[in-house]
Amino acid sequence: MNATPQHHDEHEAARAANSRLVRDFGLLIKSATRLEQRIDSELRRECGISHTMLEVLIRLWRQPGEEVSQRQLADDLTLTSSGTTRLIDRMEEAGLVRRVPSPGDRRVALVEPTAEGRTTFLRAAAVHAQVVEEYFVKPLAADDYARMTSALSEITRALRGDAG
């Protein structure tokens, strides 16, 4: 008699694990994770930097001349404060960025790209574009790609609405 409720629970659990929503979301996560891993490995091989380092450089070059603090980088890249500090330490050691005190508040560290950082960024941006083109754009028909990016924008808007 005890086996029946447990057996029922196992079937229900299996149904939940194999649901369309779980499967579809899993596809999104698996694709995004594999694409990120491919980008990261190509950047490390071709440029000697991680994908996260490229994200920092993208952020720093988005608006040249803009003052970007280490805290802003942490917020924009959704990293912890200590994780950002370690990342910027490694990037500074590699000659990609430098920290400078903010003229407005000397306790605030601004992060600036160096000339080496610009050279590395341009090379890395080309590698990034090549991988994204090959594995994110090319596998889809143009209409499907346009629908996918539009749908991802809608999802992002919906999530932003929930966040506040």
Coordinates of C-alpha atoms in Angstrom, one line a residue:
M1 CA 0.0 0.0 0.0
N2 CA 2.9 2.4 0.8
A3 CA 4.4 1.8 -2.7
T4 CA 1.5 3.3 -4.5
P5 CA 1.7 6.9 -3.3
Q6 CA 5.5 6.8 -3.7
H7 CA 5.2 5.3 -7.2
H8 CA 2.6 8.1 -8.0
D9 CA 5.0 10.8 -6.7
E10 CA 7.9 9.4 -8.8
H11 CA 5.7 9.5 -12.0
E12 CA 4.6 13.1 -11.1
A13 CA 8.3 14.1 -10.5
A14 CA 9.3 12.5 -13.8
R15 CA 6.5 14.4 -15.6
A16 CA 7.6 17.7 -14.0
A17 CA 11.3 17.0 -15.0
N18 CA 10.3 16.3 -18.6
S19 CA 7.8 19.1 -19.0
R20 CA 7.9 21.3 -22.1
L21 CA 8.7 24.4 -20.0
V22 CA 11.6 22.7 -18.3
R23 CA 12.9 21.4 -21.6
D24 CA 12.5 24.7 -23.5
F25 CA 14.1 26.7 -20.8
G26 CA 16.9 24.1 -20.5
L27 CA 17.6 24.6 -24.3
L28 CA 18.0 28.3 -23.8
I29 CA 20.3 27.9 -20.8
K30 CA 22.4 25.2 -22.5
S31 CA 22.7 27.2 -25.7
A32 CA 23.7 30.4 -23.9
T33 CA 26.2 28.5 -21.7
R34 CA 27.8 26.7 -24.5
L35 CA 28.1 29.8 -26.6
E36 CA 29.6 31.7 -23.6
Q37 CA 32.1 28.8 -23.1
R38 CA 33.0 28.9 -26.8
I39 CA 33.5 32.6 -26.7
D40 CA 35.6 32.4 -23.5
S41 CA 37.9 29.6 -24.9
E42 CA 38.4 31.4 -28.2
L43 CA 39.2 34.7 -26.4
R44 CA 41.7 32.9 -24.1
R45 CA 43.4 31.2 -27.0
E46 CA 43.5 34.1 -29.4
C47 CA 43.8 37.1 -27.0
G48 CA 44.8 35.8 -23.6
I49 CA 41.7 37.2 -21.9
S50 CA 38.5 35.8 -20.5
H51 CA 35.0 36.6 -21.7
T52 CA 34.4 38.5 -18.4
M53 CA 37.5 40.7 -19.1
L54 CA 36.1 41.4 -22.6
E55 CA 32.8 42.5 -20.9
V56 CA 34.7 45.0 -18.8
L57 CA 36.5 46.3 -21.9
I58 CA 33.2 46.6 -23.8
R59 CA 31.7 48.6 -20.9
L60 CA 34.8 50.9 -20.7
W61 CA 34.7 51.6 -24.5
R62 CA 31.0 52.0 -24.8
Q63 CA 31.2 55.7 -24.1
P64 CA 34.8 56.9 -24.5
G65 CA 35.8 59.5 -21.9
E66 CA 33.0 58.4 -19.5
E67 CA 34.2 58.0 -15.9
V68 CA 33.4 54.4 -14.9
S69 CA 34.0 53.4 -11.2
Q70 CA 34.8 49.9 -10.1
R71 CA 31.4 49.9 -8.3
Q72 CA 29.6 50.7 -11.6
L73 CA 31.4 47.8 -13.3
A74 CA 30.3 45.5 -10.5
D75 CA 26.7 46.6 -10.9
D76 CA 26.8 46.5 -14.8
L77 CA 28.4 43.1 -14.9
T78 CA 26.5 41.7 -11.9
L79 CA 29.6 40.7 -10.1
T80 CA 30.4 40.9 -6.4
S81 CA 32.5 43.8 -5.2
S82 CA 35.3 41.4 -4.3
G83 CA 35.0 39.5 -7.6
T84 CA 35.3 42.8 -9.4
T85 CA 38.3 43.9 -7.4
R86 CA 40.1 40.6 -8.2
L87 CA 39.1 40.9 -11.9
I88 CA 40.4 44.5 -12.2
D89 CA 43.6 43.4 -10.3
R90 CA 44.3 40.8 -13.0
M91 CA 43.4 43.2 -15.8
E92 CA 45.7 45.8 -14.3
E93 CA 48.6 43.3 -14.0
A94 CA 48.0 42.4 -17.6
G95 CA 48.3 46.1 -18.6
L96 CA 44.7 46.3 -19.9
V97 CA 43.3 48.9 -17.5
R98 CA 44.5 51.2 -14.8
R99 CA 42.8 52.5 -11.7
V100 CA 42.8 56.2 -11.1
P101 CA 41.3 58.2 -8.2
S102 CA 38.1 60.0 -9.1
P103 CA 38.7 63.8 -9.2
G104 CA 35.3 64.2 -7.4
D105 CA 36.0 61.7 -4.6
R106 CA 39.5 60.3 -4.1
R107 CA 38.0 57.3 -2.3
V108 CA 36.4 56.2 -5.5
A109 CA 38.5 54.2 -7.9
L110 CA 37.8 54.9 -11.6
V111 CA 38.9 52.2 -14.1
E112 CA 40.3 53.4 -17.4
P113 CA 41.4 51.3 -20.4
T114 CA 45.1 51.5 -21.4
A115 CA 46.5 51.6 -25.0
E116 CA 47.2 47.9 -24.6
G117 CA 43.7 47.5 -23.4
R118 CA 42.4 49.1 -26.6
T119 CA 44.6 46.9 -28.8
T120 CA 43.5 43.8 -27.0
F121 CA 39.8 44.9 -27.0
L122 CA 39.8 45.4 -30.8
R123 CA 41.3 42.0 -31.4
A124 CA 39.0 40.4 -28.8
A125 CA 35.9 42.1 -30.3
A126 CA 36.8 40.6 -33.7
V127 CA 37.1 37.1 -32.2
H128 CA 33.8 37.6 -30.3
A129 CA 32.0 38.7 -33.5
Q130 CA 33.4 35.8 -35.4
V131 CA 32.1 33.2 -32.8
V132 CA 28.7 35.0 -32.4
E133 CA 28.3 35.1 -36.2
E134 CA 29.2 31.4 -36.6
Y135 CA 27.1 29.9 -33.7
F136 CA 24.4 32.5 -32.9
V137 CA 23.5 34.1 -36.3
K138 CA 24.5 31.6 -39.0
P139 CA 22.5 28.6 -37.8
L140 CA 19.2 30.5 -38.2
A141 CA 17.3 31.9 -41.2
A142 CA 17.3 35.7 -41.1
D143 CA 13.6 35.8 -40.2
D144 CA 14.1 33.3 -37.4
Y145 CA 17.1 35.3 -36.1
A146 CA 15.0 38.6 -36.1
R147 CA 12.1 36.8 -34.3
M148 CA 14.5 35.3 -31.7
T149 CA 16.2 38.6 -30.9
S150 CA 12.8 40.4 -30.7
A151 CA 11.5 37.7 -28.4
L152 CA 14.6 37.9 -26.2
S153 CA 14.1 41.7 -26.0
E154 CA 10.5 41.1 -24.9
I155 CA 11.7 38.7 -22.2
T156 CA 14.3 41.2 -21.0
R157 CA 11.6 44.0 -20.8
A158 CA 9.3 41.7 -18.8
L159 CA 12.0 40.8 -16.4
R160 CA 13.1 44.5 -16.0
G161 CA 9.5 45.3 -15.1
D162 CA 9.5 42.7 -12.3
A163 CA 12.8 44.0 -10.9
G164 CA 11.3 47.4 -10.1

